Coordinates of C-alpha atoms in Angstrom, one line a residue:
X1 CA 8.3 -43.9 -13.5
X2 CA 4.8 -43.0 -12.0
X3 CA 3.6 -40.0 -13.1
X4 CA 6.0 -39.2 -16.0
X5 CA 4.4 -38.7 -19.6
X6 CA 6.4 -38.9 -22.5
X7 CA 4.9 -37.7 -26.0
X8 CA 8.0 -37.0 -29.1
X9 CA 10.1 -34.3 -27.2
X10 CA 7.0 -33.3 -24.7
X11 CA 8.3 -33.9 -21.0
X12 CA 5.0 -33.7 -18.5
X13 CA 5.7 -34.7 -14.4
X14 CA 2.5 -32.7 -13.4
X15 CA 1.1 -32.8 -9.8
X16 CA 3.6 -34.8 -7.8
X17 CA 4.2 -32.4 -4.9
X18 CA 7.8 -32.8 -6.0
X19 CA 10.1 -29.8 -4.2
X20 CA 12.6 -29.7 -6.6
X21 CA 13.3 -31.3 -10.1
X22 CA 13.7 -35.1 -9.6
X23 CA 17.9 -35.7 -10.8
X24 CA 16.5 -39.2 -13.1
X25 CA 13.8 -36.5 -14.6
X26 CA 16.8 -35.0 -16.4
X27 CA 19.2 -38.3 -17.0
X28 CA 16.4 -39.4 -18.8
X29 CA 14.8 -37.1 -20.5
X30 CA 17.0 -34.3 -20.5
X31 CA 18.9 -34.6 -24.1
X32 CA 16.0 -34.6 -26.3
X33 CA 12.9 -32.6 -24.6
X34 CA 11.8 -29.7 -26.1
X35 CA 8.5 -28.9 -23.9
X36 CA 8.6 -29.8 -20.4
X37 CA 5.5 -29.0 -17.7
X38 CA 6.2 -29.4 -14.4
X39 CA 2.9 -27.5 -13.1
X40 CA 1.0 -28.4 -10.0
X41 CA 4.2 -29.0 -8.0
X42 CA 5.6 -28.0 -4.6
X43 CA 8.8 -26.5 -6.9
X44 CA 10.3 -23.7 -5.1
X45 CA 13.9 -24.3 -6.8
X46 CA 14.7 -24.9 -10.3
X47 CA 18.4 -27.0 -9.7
X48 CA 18.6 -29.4 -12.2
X49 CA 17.0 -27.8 -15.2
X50 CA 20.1 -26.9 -16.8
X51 CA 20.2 -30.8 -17.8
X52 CA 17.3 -29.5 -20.4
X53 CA 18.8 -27.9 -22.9
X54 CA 16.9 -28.0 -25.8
X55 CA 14.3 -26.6 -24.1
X56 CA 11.1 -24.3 -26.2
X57 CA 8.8 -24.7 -23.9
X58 CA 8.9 -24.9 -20.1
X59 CA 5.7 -25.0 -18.2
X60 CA 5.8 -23.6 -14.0
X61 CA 2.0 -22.8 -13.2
X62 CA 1.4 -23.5 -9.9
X63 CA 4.2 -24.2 -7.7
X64 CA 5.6 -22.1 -5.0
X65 CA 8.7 -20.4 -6.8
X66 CA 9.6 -16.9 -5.4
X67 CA 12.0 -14.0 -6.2
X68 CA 15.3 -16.2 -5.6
X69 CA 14.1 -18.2 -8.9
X70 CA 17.3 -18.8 -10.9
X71 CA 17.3 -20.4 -14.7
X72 CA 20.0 -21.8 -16.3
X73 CA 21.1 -20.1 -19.6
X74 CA 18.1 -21.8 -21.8
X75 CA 18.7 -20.0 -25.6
X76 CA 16.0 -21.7 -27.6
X77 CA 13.3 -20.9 -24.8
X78 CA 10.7 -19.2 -26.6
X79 CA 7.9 -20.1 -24.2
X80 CA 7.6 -19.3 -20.3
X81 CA 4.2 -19.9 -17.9
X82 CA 4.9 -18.5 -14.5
X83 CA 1.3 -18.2 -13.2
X84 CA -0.1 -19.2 -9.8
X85 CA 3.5 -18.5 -7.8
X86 CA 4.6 -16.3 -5.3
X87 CA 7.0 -14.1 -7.4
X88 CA 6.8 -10.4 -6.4
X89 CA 9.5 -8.7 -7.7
X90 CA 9.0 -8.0 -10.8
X91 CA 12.3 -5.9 -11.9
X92 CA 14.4 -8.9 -11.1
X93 CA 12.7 -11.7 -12.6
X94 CA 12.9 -9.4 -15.9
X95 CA 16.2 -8.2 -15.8
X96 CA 17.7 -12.2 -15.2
X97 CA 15.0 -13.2 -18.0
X98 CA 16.4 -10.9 -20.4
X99 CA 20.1 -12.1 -19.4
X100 CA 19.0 -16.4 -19.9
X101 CA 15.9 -16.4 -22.3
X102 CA 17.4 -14.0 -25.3
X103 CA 14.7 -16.0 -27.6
X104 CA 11.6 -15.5 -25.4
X105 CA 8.3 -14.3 -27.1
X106 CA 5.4 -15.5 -24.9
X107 CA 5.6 -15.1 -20.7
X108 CA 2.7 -15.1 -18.8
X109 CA 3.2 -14.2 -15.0
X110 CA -0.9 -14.4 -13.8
X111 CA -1.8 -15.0 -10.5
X112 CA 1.6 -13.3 -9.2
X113 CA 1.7 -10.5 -6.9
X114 CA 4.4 -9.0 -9.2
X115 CA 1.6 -9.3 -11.9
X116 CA -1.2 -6.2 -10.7
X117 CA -4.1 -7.8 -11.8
X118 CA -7.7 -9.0 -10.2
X119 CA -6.2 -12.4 -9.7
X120 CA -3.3 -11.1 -7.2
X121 CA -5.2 -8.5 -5.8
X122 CA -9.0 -6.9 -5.7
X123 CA -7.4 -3.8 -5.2
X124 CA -6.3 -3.7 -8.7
X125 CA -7.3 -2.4 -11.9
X126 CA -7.0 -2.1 -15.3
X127 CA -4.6 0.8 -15.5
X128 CA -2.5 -0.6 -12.9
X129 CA -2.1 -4.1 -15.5
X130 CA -1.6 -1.6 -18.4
X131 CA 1.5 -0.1 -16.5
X132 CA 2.5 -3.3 -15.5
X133 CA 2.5 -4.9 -19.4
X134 CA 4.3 -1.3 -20.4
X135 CA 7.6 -1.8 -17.5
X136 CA 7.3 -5.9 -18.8
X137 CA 7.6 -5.0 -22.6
X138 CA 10.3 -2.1 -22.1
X139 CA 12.4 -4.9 -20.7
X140 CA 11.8 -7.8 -23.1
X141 CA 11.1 -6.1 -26.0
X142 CA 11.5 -8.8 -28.2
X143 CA 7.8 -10.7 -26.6
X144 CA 4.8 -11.3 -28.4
X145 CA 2.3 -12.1 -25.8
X146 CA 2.1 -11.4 -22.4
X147 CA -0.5 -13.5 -20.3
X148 CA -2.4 -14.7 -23.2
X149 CA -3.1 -11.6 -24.7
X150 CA -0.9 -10.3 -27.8
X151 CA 1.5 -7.0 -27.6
X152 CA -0.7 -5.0 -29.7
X153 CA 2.0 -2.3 -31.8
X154 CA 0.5 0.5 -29.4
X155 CA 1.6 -1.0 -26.4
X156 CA 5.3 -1.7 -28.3
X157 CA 5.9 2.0 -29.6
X158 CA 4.1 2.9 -25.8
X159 CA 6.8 1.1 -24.1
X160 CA 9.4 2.1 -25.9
X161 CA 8.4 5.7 -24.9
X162 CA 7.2 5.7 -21.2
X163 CA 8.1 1.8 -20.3
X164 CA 11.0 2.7 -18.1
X165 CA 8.6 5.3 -16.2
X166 CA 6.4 3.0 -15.3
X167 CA 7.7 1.0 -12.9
X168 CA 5.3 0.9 -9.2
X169 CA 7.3 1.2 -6.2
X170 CA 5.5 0.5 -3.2
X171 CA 6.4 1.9 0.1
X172 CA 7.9 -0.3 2.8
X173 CA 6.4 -0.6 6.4
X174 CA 8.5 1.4 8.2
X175 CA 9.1 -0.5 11.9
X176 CA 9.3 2.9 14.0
X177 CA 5.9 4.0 12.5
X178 CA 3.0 4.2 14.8
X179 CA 0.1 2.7 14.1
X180 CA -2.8 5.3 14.7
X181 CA -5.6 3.7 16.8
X182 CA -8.7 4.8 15.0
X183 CA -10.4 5.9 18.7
X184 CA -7.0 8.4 19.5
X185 CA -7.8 11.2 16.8
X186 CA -5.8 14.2 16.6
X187 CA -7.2 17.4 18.6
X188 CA -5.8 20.7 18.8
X189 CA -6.8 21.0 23.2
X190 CA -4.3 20.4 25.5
X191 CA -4.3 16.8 26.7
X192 CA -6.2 17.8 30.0
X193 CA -9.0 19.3 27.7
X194 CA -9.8 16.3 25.1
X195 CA -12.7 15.2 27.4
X196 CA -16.1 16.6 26.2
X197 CA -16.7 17.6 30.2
X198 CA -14.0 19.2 30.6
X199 CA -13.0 21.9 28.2
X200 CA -12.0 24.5 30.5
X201 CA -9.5 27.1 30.4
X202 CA -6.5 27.8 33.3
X203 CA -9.8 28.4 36.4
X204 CA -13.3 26.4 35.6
X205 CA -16.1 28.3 35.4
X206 CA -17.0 27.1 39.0
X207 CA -13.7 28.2 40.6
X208 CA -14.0 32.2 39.4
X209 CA -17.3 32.0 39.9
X210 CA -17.3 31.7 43.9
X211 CA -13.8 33.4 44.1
X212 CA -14.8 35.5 47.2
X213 CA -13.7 39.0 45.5
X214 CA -15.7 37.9 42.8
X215 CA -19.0 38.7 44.6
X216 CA -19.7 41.9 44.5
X217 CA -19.7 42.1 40.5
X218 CA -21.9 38.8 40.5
X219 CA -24.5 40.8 42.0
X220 CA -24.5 43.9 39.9
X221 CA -24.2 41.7 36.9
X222 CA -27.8 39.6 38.3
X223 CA -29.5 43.0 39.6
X224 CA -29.0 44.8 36.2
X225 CA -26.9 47.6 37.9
X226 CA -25.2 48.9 35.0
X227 CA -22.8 51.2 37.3
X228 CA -19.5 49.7 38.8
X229 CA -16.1 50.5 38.2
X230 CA -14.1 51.0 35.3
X231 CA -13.9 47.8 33.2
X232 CA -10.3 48.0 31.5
X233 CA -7.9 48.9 35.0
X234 CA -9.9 46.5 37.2
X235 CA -10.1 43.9 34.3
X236 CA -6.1 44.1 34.2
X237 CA -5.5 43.7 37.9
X238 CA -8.2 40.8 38.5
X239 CA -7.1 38.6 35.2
X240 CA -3.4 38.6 37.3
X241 CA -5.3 37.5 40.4
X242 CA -8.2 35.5 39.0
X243 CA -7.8 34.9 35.1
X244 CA -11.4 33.2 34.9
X245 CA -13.2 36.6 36.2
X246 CA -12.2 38.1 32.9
X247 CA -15.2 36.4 31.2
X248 CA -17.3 37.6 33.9
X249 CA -16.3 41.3 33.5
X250 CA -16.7 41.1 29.6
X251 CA -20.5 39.7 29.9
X252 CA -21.2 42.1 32.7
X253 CA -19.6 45.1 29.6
X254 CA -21.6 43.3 27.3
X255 CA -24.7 43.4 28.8
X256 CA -24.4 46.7 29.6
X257 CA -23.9 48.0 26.3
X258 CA -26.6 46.6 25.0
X259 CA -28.9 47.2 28.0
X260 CA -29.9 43.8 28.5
X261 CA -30.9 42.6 32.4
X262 CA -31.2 39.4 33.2
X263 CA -34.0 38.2 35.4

């Protein structure tokens, strides 16, 4: 059979672009392999492993298994590679690996999203991999390395402690969010108002200004006459007529309180 190696009870059928585990793979070699690799694949389900099992060892890097990965009940499995998949949740692969692998000691999941890690994402770091090998190890206690590296007796007594705290949830995209467009920011003016040209209030400028019973106090304000009528009673009775003369009366106030005549 092309691309089938055989070595004592080590099983390799690496880098056929097989999409699921070929039925002969298993009549054949099923009853006495102990390690079987099956990396560089196209594997997205795992149907007919459960021919294999004596299985120790089973090798998965680089195929295109996801979350809806099911093993068959493999109790001797002491040895699991994951790396290079598309598995991203990371709770569920756990809880059914604790159910079928009761033996295992060594997983390694690199390369995963479920794995937070610079390989699955540059957005990652360190502490987000140490909370990540803390929620693994509070589920399968019983491992001895995690992606190559050993479970140092910190991370075990660490695990035991805050493991079941540690899980990351990420928020879903909600559909009836809006996306913000980053040239609409938020502004407290009224929507006729946002324009830089036109912040004006209820009259422009331009409108009080040549109201026609605005005139007279136009030209007291530009010939410095500091007599006129009494601000506060007139003020009342024009901002009811003409709200934008109100500015107009509090400069012509201002300016006469601080004696101040315009040229």
């Amino acid at each position: 059979m092309a691309g089938l190696v055989v070595s004592g009870t080590q099983v390799s059928y690496i880098g056929q672009d097989c999409r699921e585990i070929p039925e002969h793979l298993g009549r054949d070699c099923g009853h006495f392999a102990k390690r079987l690799d099956l990396s560089f694949n196209l594997l997205r389900s795992l149907e007919g492993l459960s021919a294999f099992e004596s299985l120790e060892e089973l090798i998965l890097d680089n195929n295109l298994l996801g979350n809806d990965l099911v093993l068959p009940g493999l109790p001797r499995l002491h040895t699991l590679t994951l790396n290079k998949n598309q598995i991203t949740d990371l709770e569920c692969l756990l809880d059914h690996l604790a159910e079928v692998t009761p033996a295992l000691e060594y997983l390694s999941l690199l390369g995963n999203v479920a794995c937070p890690n610079e390989l699955s994402s540059l957005e990652k770091d360190e502490e987000d991999y140490k909370r990540y090998r803390c929620f693994v190890l509070h589920k399968l206690p019983n491992l001895k390395f995690l992606d190559a590296r050993k479970v140092t007796k910190q991370e075990r007594e660490e695990a035991l402690v805050r493991g079941a705290f540690m899980k990351v949830v990420k928020p879903k995209a909600s559909s009836d969010s809006v996306a913000t467009s980053p040239e609409c920011h938020y502004t407290p003016l009224p929507s006729a108002s946002r324009e830089l040209t036109s912040h004006r209030g209820p009259m422009s400028f331009k409108a009080a200004s040549t109201a026609p019973h605005d005139s007279t106090l136009r030209r007291k304000i530009a010939s410095g006459d500091r007599d006129g009528p009494p601000l506060f009673p007139q003020l009342v009775w024009r901002s009811r007529r003409c709200p934008g003369e109100v500015s107009l009366y509090l400069l012509w106030e201002k300016l006469r309180g601080q004696q101040v005549y315009p040229r």
